[in-house]
Amino acid sequence: MPSANESTQRDSLLRETLKRVAPGTPLREGLERILRGRTGALIVLGEGPEIDSISHGGFVIDTEFTPARLRELAKMDGGIVLSRDGSRIRSAAVHLLPQSATTATESGTRHRTAEQTSLATGMPVITVSASMNIISLFTDGTRYALDRPELILERANQALNTLERYRERLESVMHHLTQQELEATVSVRELATAVQRQEMVRRIIHEISTYTLELGAEGRLVTLQLEELASGTEGNTELLLRDYAGLDIHDRAHPGAEGSSSAQPTTAGAAPKAPQEPASPKAEAAAAKATAKVIADQLAALAELTSAELVDLSKVAAILGVESSVQSLDRLVQPRGHRILGQIRNLPRSVSDRIVARFDGLQGLLAASTEELMSVDGVGEQRARIVRETLSRMAELNFFEHY
């Protein structure tokens, strides 16, 4: 199974290749001409020693790329090699003999050669099937078939409808989480549900963005709808994970929760702990680096979950560092306050981080006075007043919604 980094690189290469063959591009026009001519083709998108070492025969032409030239050259046997940017046709009628340690999964000669060439060289390879009338991309040995634009558009519209419903559900879940955070009653189950919903929405957005790449110039309306529905979702999962990254569930459990330790978080109505002394810049940098590593690993682990695993809250909780059991899901945790502070406009992240580091969790932050906030580096009187008033307003709105 490929690592998260390898999967990201493979996905990035595929998406970049999809841009190059999208409807409206010269390359796609050339491929469509080949399809209409029912001749088939094998085209390598790249040049260099890797390609030269497996190329035999053919002839070098090094001419400017045009759709008409691509169509005419495809009539000959062998592959066509384009420059890396696709602006020139380097050679044609080339016999490719890739040597790969991996056994090809494709059966046809053209598709098997394309698969092995992409594996051996790392270059994207395009095939046009004369018999099946299909254009396929091969990136790192993985095949991706291009469908007709009208079929892709239909799928994109269905995905947009799904995204709209999931976005509404996500907003409801996040609103509930905010209420629970303000009352210091967030359970691992509620946290895992919020992370789960964030990841579901991210996956749908990623899927639709892939459709827009495939649609090219024909996907303008889909792109506009996607931008509207995806607005405000960027970075939310990271903020959520930063709020709870590295928390010891036992130490943060509320009294009365099964398995809780004697350490108790600050709860509504209880006296908050005194603000902590600011750490040295070196210690802050080390802590930030460690937290960033934890979050990056968690985001990668979430992305690797299958659809069935993502539905299982215990799997999501395990990524958050919680043992998989019903009792663990019911334990209560206290956020640090990153996400709540992230809702305050014009508050720099660096200042937000220092505020969070100064106080003991969100409840300590809610109880902080304007003077205590001003003691944080980078927080003047005006900024402290804005933070204090915003937090108070959130708490009041939450109270009125309940009572």
PDB file of C-alpha atoms in Angstrom, residues 100-335:
ATOM      1  CA  SER A 100       9.541  -2.745 -14.976  1.00  0.00           C
ATOM      2  CA  ALA A 101       9.812  -5.002 -11.950  1.00  0.00           C
ATOM      3  CA  THR A 102       6.042  -4.787 -11.549  1.00  0.00           C
ATOM      4  CA  THR A 103       3.841  -7.132 -13.553  1.00  0.00           C
ATOM      5  CA  ALA A 104       1.462  -5.267 -15.851  1.00  0.00           C
ATOM      6  CA  THR A 105      -2.233  -5.570 -15.062  1.00  0.00           C
ATOM      7  CA  GLU A 106      -3.412  -4.415 -18.497  1.00  0.00           C
ATOM      8  CA  SER A 107      -3.983  -6.995 -21.219  1.00  0.00           C
ATOM      9  CA  GLY A 108      -3.852  -5.026 -24.490  1.00  0.00           C
ATOM     10  CA  THR A 109      -0.439  -4.335 -26.008  1.00  0.00           C
ATOM     11  CA  ARG A 110      -0.880  -0.549 -26.158  1.00  0.00           C
ATOM     12  CA  HIS A 111      -2.284  -0.256 -22.626  1.00  0.00           C
ATOM     13  CA  ARG A 112       0.287  -2.658 -21.174  1.00  0.00           C
ATOM     14  CA  THR A 113       3.111  -0.638 -22.726  1.00  0.00           C
ATOM     15  CA  ALA A 114       1.595   2.603 -21.406  1.00  0.00           C
ATOM     16  CA  GLU A 115       1.273   1.172 -17.893  1.00  0.00           C
ATOM     17  CA  GLN A 116       4.858  -0.103 -17.834  1.00  0.00           C
ATOM     18  CA  THR A 117       6.235   3.103 -19.361  1.00  0.00           C
ATOM     19  CA  SER A 118       4.566   5.276 -16.724  1.00  0.00           C
ATOM     20  CA  LEU A 119       5.907   2.988 -13.996  1.00  0.00           C
ATOM     21  CA  ALA A 120       9.444   2.867 -15.374  1.00  0.00           C
ATOM     22  CA  THR A 121       9.819   6.573 -16.174  1.00  0.00           C
ATOM     23  CA  GLY A 122       7.350   8.405 -13.923  1.00  0.00           C
ATOM     24  CA  MET A 123       6.003  10.198 -17.002  1.00  0.00           C
ATOM     25  CA  PRO A 124       2.263  10.416 -17.711  1.00  0.00           C
ATOM     26  CA  VAL A 125       1.209   8.355 -20.720  1.00  0.00           C
ATOM     27  CA  ILE A 126      -1.993   8.698 -22.759  1.00  0.00           C
ATOM     28  CA  THR A 127      -3.604   5.948 -24.788  1.00  0.00           C
ATOM     29  CA  VAL A 128      -6.419   6.211 -27.293  1.00  0.00           C
ATOM     30  CA  SER A 129      -8.226   2.922 -27.881  1.00  0.00           C
ATOM     31  CA  ALA A 130      -9.443   2.531 -31.458  1.00  0.00           C
ATOM     32  CA  SER A 131     -11.703  -0.417 -30.639  1.00  0.00           C
ATOM     33  CA  MET A 132     -13.232   0.896 -27.389  1.00  0.00           C
ATOM     34  CA  ASN A 133     -13.208   4.591 -28.359  1.00  0.00           C
ATOM     35  CA  ILE A 134     -11.755   5.561 -24.947  1.00  0.00           C
ATOM     36  CA  ILE A 135      -8.978   7.922 -23.869  1.00  0.00           C
ATOM     37  CA  SER A 136      -6.996   6.690 -20.843  1.00  0.00           C
ATOM     38  CA  LEU A 137      -4.310   8.293 -18.693  1.00  0.00           C
ATOM     39  CA  PHE A 138      -1.565   6.310 -16.981  1.00  0.00           C
ATOM     40  CA  THR A 139       0.242   7.970 -14.084  1.00  0.00           C
ATOM     41  CA  ASP A 140       2.659   5.888 -12.036  1.00  0.00           C
ATOM     42  CA  GLY A 141       1.076   2.734 -13.438  1.00  0.00           C
ATOM     43  CA  THR A 142      -2.467   3.707 -12.467  1.00  0.00           C
ATOM     44  CA  ARG A 143      -5.069   3.943 -15.224  1.00  0.00           C
ATOM     45  CA  TYR A 144      -7.671   6.709 -15.345  1.00  0.00           C
ATOM     46  CA  ALA A 145     -10.270   6.588 -18.128  1.00  0.00           C
ATOM     47  CA  LEU A 146     -11.638   9.882 -19.448  1.00  0.00           C
ATOM     48  CA  ASP A 147     -15.400   9.908 -19.890  1.00  0.00           C
ATOM     49  CA  ARG A 148     -17.430  12.099 -22.195  1.00  0.00           C
ATOM     50  CA  PRO A 149     -17.948  15.646 -20.847  1.00  0.00           C
ATOM     51  CA  GLU A 150     -21.725  15.222 -20.598  1.00  0.00           C
ATOM     52  CA  LEU A 151     -21.309  12.183 -18.310  1.00  0.00           C
ATOM     53  CA  ILE A 152     -18.780  14.010 -16.131  1.00  0.00           C
ATOM     54  CA  LEU A 153     -21.088  17.027 -15.920  1.00  0.00           C
ATOM     55  CA  GLU A 154     -23.940  14.822 -14.735  1.00  0.00           C
ATOM     56  CA  ARG A 155     -21.749  13.316 -12.001  1.00  0.00           C
ATOM     57  CA  ALA A 156     -20.499  16.752 -10.997  1.00  0.00           C
ATOM     58  CA  ASN A 157     -24.046  18.063 -10.575  1.00  0.00           C
ATOM     59  CA  GLN A 158     -24.981  15.047  -8.444  1.00  0.00           C
ATOM     60  CA  ALA A 159     -21.872  15.599  -6.321  1.00  0.00           C
ATOM     61  CA  LEU A 160     -22.741  19.298  -5.905  1.00  0.00           C
ATOM     62  CA  ASN A 161     -26.183  18.351  -4.579  1.00  0.00           C
ATOM     63  CA  THR A 162     -24.535  15.921  -2.167  1.00  0.00           C
ATOM     64  CA  LEU A 163     -22.033  18.562  -1.064  1.00  0.00           C
ATOM     65  CA  GLU A 164     -24.826  21.027  -0.341  1.00  0.00           C
ATOM     66  CA  ARG A 165     -26.566  18.522   1.964  1.00  0.00           C
ATOM     67  CA  TYR A 166     -23.322  17.517   3.675  1.00  0.00           C
ATOM     68  CA  ARG A 167     -22.337  21.163   4.142  1.00  0.00           C
ATOM     69  CA  GLU A 168     -25.637  21.868   5.905  1.00  0.00           C
ATOM     70  CA  ARG A 169     -25.126  18.847   8.148  1.00  0.00           C
ATOM     71  CA  LEU A 170     -21.540  19.907   8.867  1.00  0.00           C
ATOM     72  CA  GLU A 171     -22.635  23.395   9.913  1.00  0.00           C
ATOM     73  CA  SER A 172     -25.190  21.872  12.276  1.00  0.00           C
ATOM     74  CA  VAL A 173     -22.564  19.562  13.793  1.00  0.00           C
ATOM     75  CA  MET A 174     -20.035  22.383  14.205  1.00  0.00           C
ATOM     76  CA  HIS A 175     -22.637  24.678  15.780  1.00  0.00           C
ATOM     77  CA  HIS A 176     -23.462  21.954  18.297  1.00  0.00           C
ATOM     78  CA  LEU A 177     -19.750  21.415  18.983  1.00  0.00           C
ATOM     79  CA  THR A 178     -19.294  25.131  19.670  1.00  0.00           C
ATOM     80  CA  GLN A 179     -22.148  25.030  22.180  1.00  0.00           C
ATOM     81  CA  GLN A 180     -20.617  22.026  23.922  1.00  0.00           C
ATOM     82  CA  GLU A 181     -17.175  23.643  23.978  1.00  0.00           C
ATOM     83  CA  LEU A 182     -18.527  26.791  25.607  1.00  0.00           C
ATOM     84  CA  GLU A 183     -20.191  24.638  28.272  1.00  0.00           C
ATOM     85  CA  ALA A 184     -17.133  22.377  28.696  1.00  0.00           C
ATOM     86  CA  THR A 185     -19.174  19.266  27.864  1.00  0.00           C
ATOM     87  CA  VAL A 186     -17.528  18.030  24.648  1.00  0.00           C
ATOM     88  CA  SER A 187     -17.286  14.257  24.433  1.00  0.00           C
ATOM     89  CA  VAL A 188     -14.868  12.299  22.274  1.00  0.00           C
ATOM     90  CA  ARG A 189     -17.890  11.091  20.293  1.00  0.00           C
ATOM     91  CA  GLU A 190     -18.891  14.672  19.405  1.00  0.00           C
ATOM     92  CA  LEU A 191     -15.320  15.555  18.524  1.00  0.00           C
ATOM     93  CA  ALA A 192     -14.964  12.469  16.311  1.00  0.00           C
ATOM     94  CA  THR A 193     -18.280  13.266  14.606  1.00  0.00           C
ATOM     95  CA  ALA A 194     -17.097  16.792  13.792  1.00  0.00           C
ATOM     96  CA  VAL A 195     -13.794  15.498  12.386  1.00  0.00           C
ATOM     97  CA  GLN A 196     -15.665  12.809  10.443  1.00  0.00           C
ATOM     98  CA  ARG A 197     -18.013  15.365   8.853  1.00  0.00           C
ATOM     99  CA  GLN A 198     -15.135  17.679   7.993  1.00  0.00           C
ATOM    100  CA  GLU A 199     -13.340  14.842   6.211  1.00  0.00           C
ATOM    101  CA  MET A 200     -16.483  13.786   4.334  1.00  0.00           C
ATOM    102  CA  VAL A 201     -16.968  17.318   3.021  1.00  0.00           C
ATOM    103  CA  ARG A 202     -13.279  17.557   2.092  1.00  0.00           C
ATOM    104  CA  ARG A 203     -13.514  14.365   0.043  1.00  0.00           C
ATOM    105  CA  ILE A 204     -16.580  15.531  -1.854  1.00  0.00           C
ATOM    106  CA  ILE A 205     -14.906  18.875  -2.596  1.00  0.00           C
ATOM    107  CA  HIS A 206     -11.824  17.038  -3.857  1.00  0.00           C
ATOM    108  CA  GLU A 207     -13.956  14.791  -6.070  1.00  0.00           C
ATOM    109  CA  ILE A 208     -15.811  17.733  -7.605  1.00  0.00           C
ATOM    110  CA  SER A 209     -12.572  19.641  -8.159  1.00  0.00           C
ATOM    111  CA  THR A 210     -11.313  16.628 -10.134  1.00  0.00           C
ATOM    112  CA  TYR A 211     -14.451  16.796 -12.266  1.00  0.00           C
ATOM    113  CA  THR A 212     -13.798  20.482 -12.957  1.00  0.00           C
ATOM    114  CA  LEU A 213     -10.294  19.595 -14.158  1.00  0.00           C
ATOM    115  CA  GLU A 214     -11.731  16.976 -16.512  1.00  0.00           C
ATOM    116  CA  LEU A 215     -14.380  19.368 -17.787  1.00  0.00           C
ATOM    117  CA  GLY A 216     -11.924  22.162 -18.497  1.00  0.00           C
ATOM    118  CA  ALA A 217     -13.614  25.094 -20.229  1.00  0.00           C
ATOM    119  CA  GLU A 218     -16.950  23.280 -20.030  1.00  0.00           C
ATOM    120  CA  GLY A 219     -16.894  23.224 -16.233  1.00  0.00           C
ATOM    121  CA  ARG A 220     -17.103  26.956 -15.506  1.00  0.00           C
ATOM    122  CA  LEU A 221     -20.524  26.808 -13.851  1.00  0.00           C
ATOM    123  CA  VAL A 222     -19.520  23.786 -11.780  1.00  0.00           C
ATOM    124  CA  THR A 223     -16.416  25.656 -10.620  1.00  0.00           C
ATOM    125  CA  LEU A 224     -18.480  28.671  -9.540  1.00  0.00           C
ATOM    126  CA  GLN A 225     -20.897  26.492  -7.551  1.00  0.00           C
ATOM    127  CA  LEU A 226     -18.017  24.595  -5.965  1.00  0.00           C
ATOM    128  CA  GLU A 227     -16.287  27.806  -4.871  1.00  0.00           C
ATOM    129  CA  GLU A 228     -19.484  28.987  -3.202  1.00  0.00           C
ATOM    130  CA  LEU A 229     -20.163  25.702  -1.389  1.00  0.00           C
ATOM    131  CA  ALA A 230     -16.534  25.162  -0.372  1.00  0.00           C
ATOM    132  CA  SER A 231     -16.079  28.702   0.937  1.00  0.00           C
ATOM    133  CA  GLY A 232     -15.154  28.756   4.608  1.00  0.00           C
ATOM    134  CA  THR A 233     -14.190  25.082   4.876  1.00  0.00           C
ATOM    135  CA  GLU A 234     -10.472  25.508   4.232  1.00  0.00           C
ATOM    136  CA  GLY A 235      -8.323  24.750   7.256  1.00  0.00           C
ATOM    137  CA  ASN A 236     -11.226  23.950   9.584  1.00  0.00           C
ATOM    138  CA  THR A 237     -10.100  20.379  10.182  1.00  0.00           C
ATOM    139  CA  GLU A 238      -6.601  21.566  11.053  1.00  0.00           C
ATOM    140  CA  LEU A 239      -7.962  24.075  13.591  1.00  0.00           C
ATOM    141  CA  LEU A 240     -10.141  21.366  15.100  1.00  0.00           C
ATOM    142  CA  LEU A 241      -7.214  18.971  15.405  1.00  0.00           C
ATOM    143  CA  ARG A 242      -4.998  21.691  16.885  1.00  0.00           C
ATOM    144  CA  ASP A 243      -7.601  22.218  19.589  1.00  0.00           C
ATOM    145  CA  TYR A 244      -7.280  18.632  20.763  1.00  0.00           C
ATOM    146  CA  ALA A 245      -3.909  17.416  19.422  1.00  0.00           C
ATOM    147  CA  GLY A 246      -1.875  15.553  22.022  1.00  0.00           C
ATOM    148  CA  LEU A 247      -4.493  15.841  24.759  1.00  0.00           C
ATOM    149  CA  ASP A 248      -4.440  13.059  27.310  1.00  0.00           C
ATOM    150  CA  ILE A 249      -8.053  11.920  27.415  1.00  0.00           C
ATOM    151  CA  HIS A 250      -7.655  10.578  30.951  1.00  0.00           C
ATOM    152  CA  ASP A 251      -6.215  13.851  32.243  1.00  0.00           C
ATOM    153  CA  ARG A 252      -8.858  15.941  30.505  1.00  0.00           C
ATOM    154  CA  ALA A 253     -11.833  13.782  31.490  1.00  0.00           C
ATOM    155  CA  HIS A 254     -14.559  15.348  33.570  1.00  0.00           C
ATOM    156  CA  PRO A 255     -15.132  14.083  37.079  1.00  0.00           C
ATOM    157  CA  GLY A 256     -17.710  11.365  37.014  1.00  0.00           C
ATOM    158  CA  ALA A 257     -16.733  10.119  33.562  1.00  0.00           C
ATOM    159  CA  GLU A 258     -15.744   6.489  33.674  1.00  0.00           C
ATOM    160  CA  GLY A 259     -11.999   6.082  33.798  1.00  0.00           C
ATOM    161  CA  SER A 260     -11.324   9.725  34.593  1.00  0.00           C
ATOM    162  CA  SER A 261      -8.333  10.701  36.667  1.00  0.00           C
ATOM    163  CA  SER A 262      -8.184  13.187  39.477  1.00  0.00           C
ATOM    164  CA  ALA A 263      -7.090  15.991  37.128  1.00  0.00           C
ATOM    165  CA  GLN A 264     -10.139  18.026  36.179  1.00  0.00           C
ATOM    166  CA  PRO A 265     -10.670  20.629  33.482  1.00  0.00           C
ATOM    167  CA  THR A 266     -12.081  24.032  34.243  1.00  0.00           C
ATOM    168  CA  THR A 267     -15.852  23.908  33.876  1.00  0.00           C
ATOM    169  CA  ALA A 268     -18.475  26.620  33.573  1.00  0.00           C
ATOM    170  CA  GLY A 269     -18.962  28.229  36.964  1.00  0.00           C
ATOM    171  CA  ALA A 270     -15.740  26.807  38.398  1.00  0.00           C
ATOM    172  CA  ALA A 271     -12.737  28.923  39.249  1.00  0.00           C
ATOM    173  CA  PRO A 272     -10.318  28.817  36.295  1.00  0.00           C
ATOM    174  CA  LYS A 273      -6.646  28.185  36.758  1.00  0.00           C
ATOM    175  CA  ALA A 274      -4.303  31.148  36.770  1.00  0.00           C
ATOM    176  CA  PRO A 275      -2.787  32.102  33.409  1.00  0.00           C
ATOM    177  CA  GLN A 276       0.390  30.204  32.646  1.00  0.00           C
ATOM    178  CA  GLU A 277       3.739  31.915  32.362  1.00  0.00           C
ATOM    179  CA  PRO A 278       4.748  32.427  28.711  1.00  0.00           C
ATOM    180  CA  ALA A 279       7.239  29.892  27.398  1.00  0.00           C
ATOM    181  CA  SER A 280      10.562  30.876  25.874  1.00  0.00           C
ATOM    182  CA  PRO A 281      10.627  31.436  22.082  1.00  0.00           C
ATOM    183  CA  LYS A 282      12.712  28.280  21.666  1.00  0.00           C
ATOM    184  CA  ALA A 283      10.243  26.195  23.656  1.00  0.00           C
ATOM    185  CA  GLU A 284       7.313  27.689  21.720  1.00  0.00           C
ATOM    186  CA  ALA A 285       8.955  26.838  18.399  1.00  0.00           C
ATOM    187  CA  ALA A 286       9.673  23.269  19.493  1.00  0.00           C
ATOM    188  CA  ALA A 287       6.105  22.787  20.725  1.00  0.00           C
ATOM    189  CA  ALA A 288       4.666  24.245  17.508  1.00  0.00           C
ATOM    190  CA  LYS A 289       6.829  21.937  15.402  1.00  0.00           C
ATOM    191  CA  ALA A 290       5.777  18.881  17.397  1.00  0.00           C
ATOM    192  CA  THR A 291       2.089  19.824  17.153  1.00  0.00           C
ATOM    193  CA  ALA A 292       2.373  20.430  13.401  1.00  0.00           C
ATOM    194  CA  LYS A 293       3.878  16.945  12.987  1.00  0.00           C
ATOM    195  CA  VAL A 294       1.033  15.362  14.972  1.00  0.00           C
ATOM    196  CA  ILE A 295      -1.609  17.191  12.933  1.00  0.00           C
ATOM    197  CA  ALA A 296       0.035  16.336   9.602  1.00  0.00           C
ATOM    198  CA  ASP A 297       0.069  12.659  10.589  1.00  0.00           C
ATOM    199  CA  GLN A 298      -3.577  12.813  11.668  1.00  0.00           C
ATOM    200  CA  LEU A 299      -4.672  14.496   8.434  1.00  0.00           C
ATOM    201  CA  ALA A 300      -2.809  11.879   6.413  1.00  0.00           C
ATOM    202  CA  ALA A 301      -4.363   9.060   8.449  1.00  0.00           C
ATOM    203  CA  LEU A 302      -7.849  10.517   7.922  1.00  0.00           C
ATOM    204  CA  ALA A 303      -7.265  10.723   4.174  1.00  0.00           C
ATOM    205  CA  GLU A 304      -6.225   7.054   4.095  1.00  0.00           C
ATOM    206  CA  LEU A 305      -9.418   5.804   5.768  1.00  0.00           C
ATOM    207  CA  THR A 306     -11.786   3.973   3.452  1.00  0.00           C
ATOM    208  CA  SER A 307     -15.379   5.191   3.200  1.00  0.00           C
ATOM    209  CA  ALA A 308     -16.504   2.320   5.437  1.00  0.00           C
ATOM    210  CA  GLU A 309     -13.819   3.095   8.038  1.00  0.00           C
ATOM    211  CA  LEU A 310     -14.676   6.798   8.051  1.00  0.00           C
ATOM    212  CA  VAL A 311     -18.244   5.994   9.084  1.00  0.00           C
ATOM    213  CA  ASP A 312     -16.892   4.159  12.154  1.00  0.00           C
ATOM    214  CA  LEU A 313     -16.379   6.790  14.876  1.00  0.00           C
ATOM    215  CA  SER A 314     -14.028   4.499  16.786  1.00  0.00           C
ATOM    216  CA  LYS A 315     -11.655   4.522  13.788  1.00  0.00           C
ATOM    217  CA  VAL A 316     -11.712   8.321  13.716  1.00  0.00           C
ATOM    218  CA  ALA A 317     -11.232   8.492  17.491  1.00  0.00           C
ATOM    219  CA  ALA A 318      -8.237   6.161  17.227  1.00  0.00           C
ATOM    220  CA  ILE A 319      -6.554   8.658  14.893  1.00  0.00           C
ATOM    221  CA  LEU A 320      -7.176  11.328  17.529  1.00  0.00           C
ATOM    222  CA  GLY A 321      -5.295   9.157  20.008  1.00  0.00           C
ATOM    223  CA  VAL A 322      -8.253   7.631  21.826  1.00  0.00           C
ATOM    224  CA  GLU A 323      -8.554   3.913  22.465  1.00  0.00           C
ATOM    225  CA  SER A 324     -11.392   2.246  20.560  1.00  0.00           C
ATOM    226  CA  SER A 325     -14.135   1.579  23.101  1.00  0.00           C
ATOM    227  CA  VAL A 326     -17.623   2.841  23.864  1.00  0.00           C
ATOM    228  CA  GLN A 327     -16.457   4.145  27.243  1.00  0.00           C
ATOM    229  CA  SER A 328     -13.680   6.174  25.625  1.00  0.00           C
ATOM    230  CA  LEU A 329     -16.101   7.771  23.160  1.00  0.00           C
ATOM    231  CA  ASP A 330     -18.201   9.034  26.065  1.00  0.00           C
ATOM    232  CA  ARG A 331     -15.314  10.707  27.878  1.00  0.00           C
ATOM    233  CA  LEU A 332     -15.192  14.485  27.971  1.00  0.00           C
ATOM    234  CA  VAL A 333     -12.368  16.614  26.635  1.00  0.00           C
ATOM    235  CA  GLN A 334     -11.566  20.299  26.811  1.00  0.00           C
ATOM    236  CA  PRO A 335     -10.437  22.258  23.741  1.00  0.00           C
TER     237      PRO A 335
END
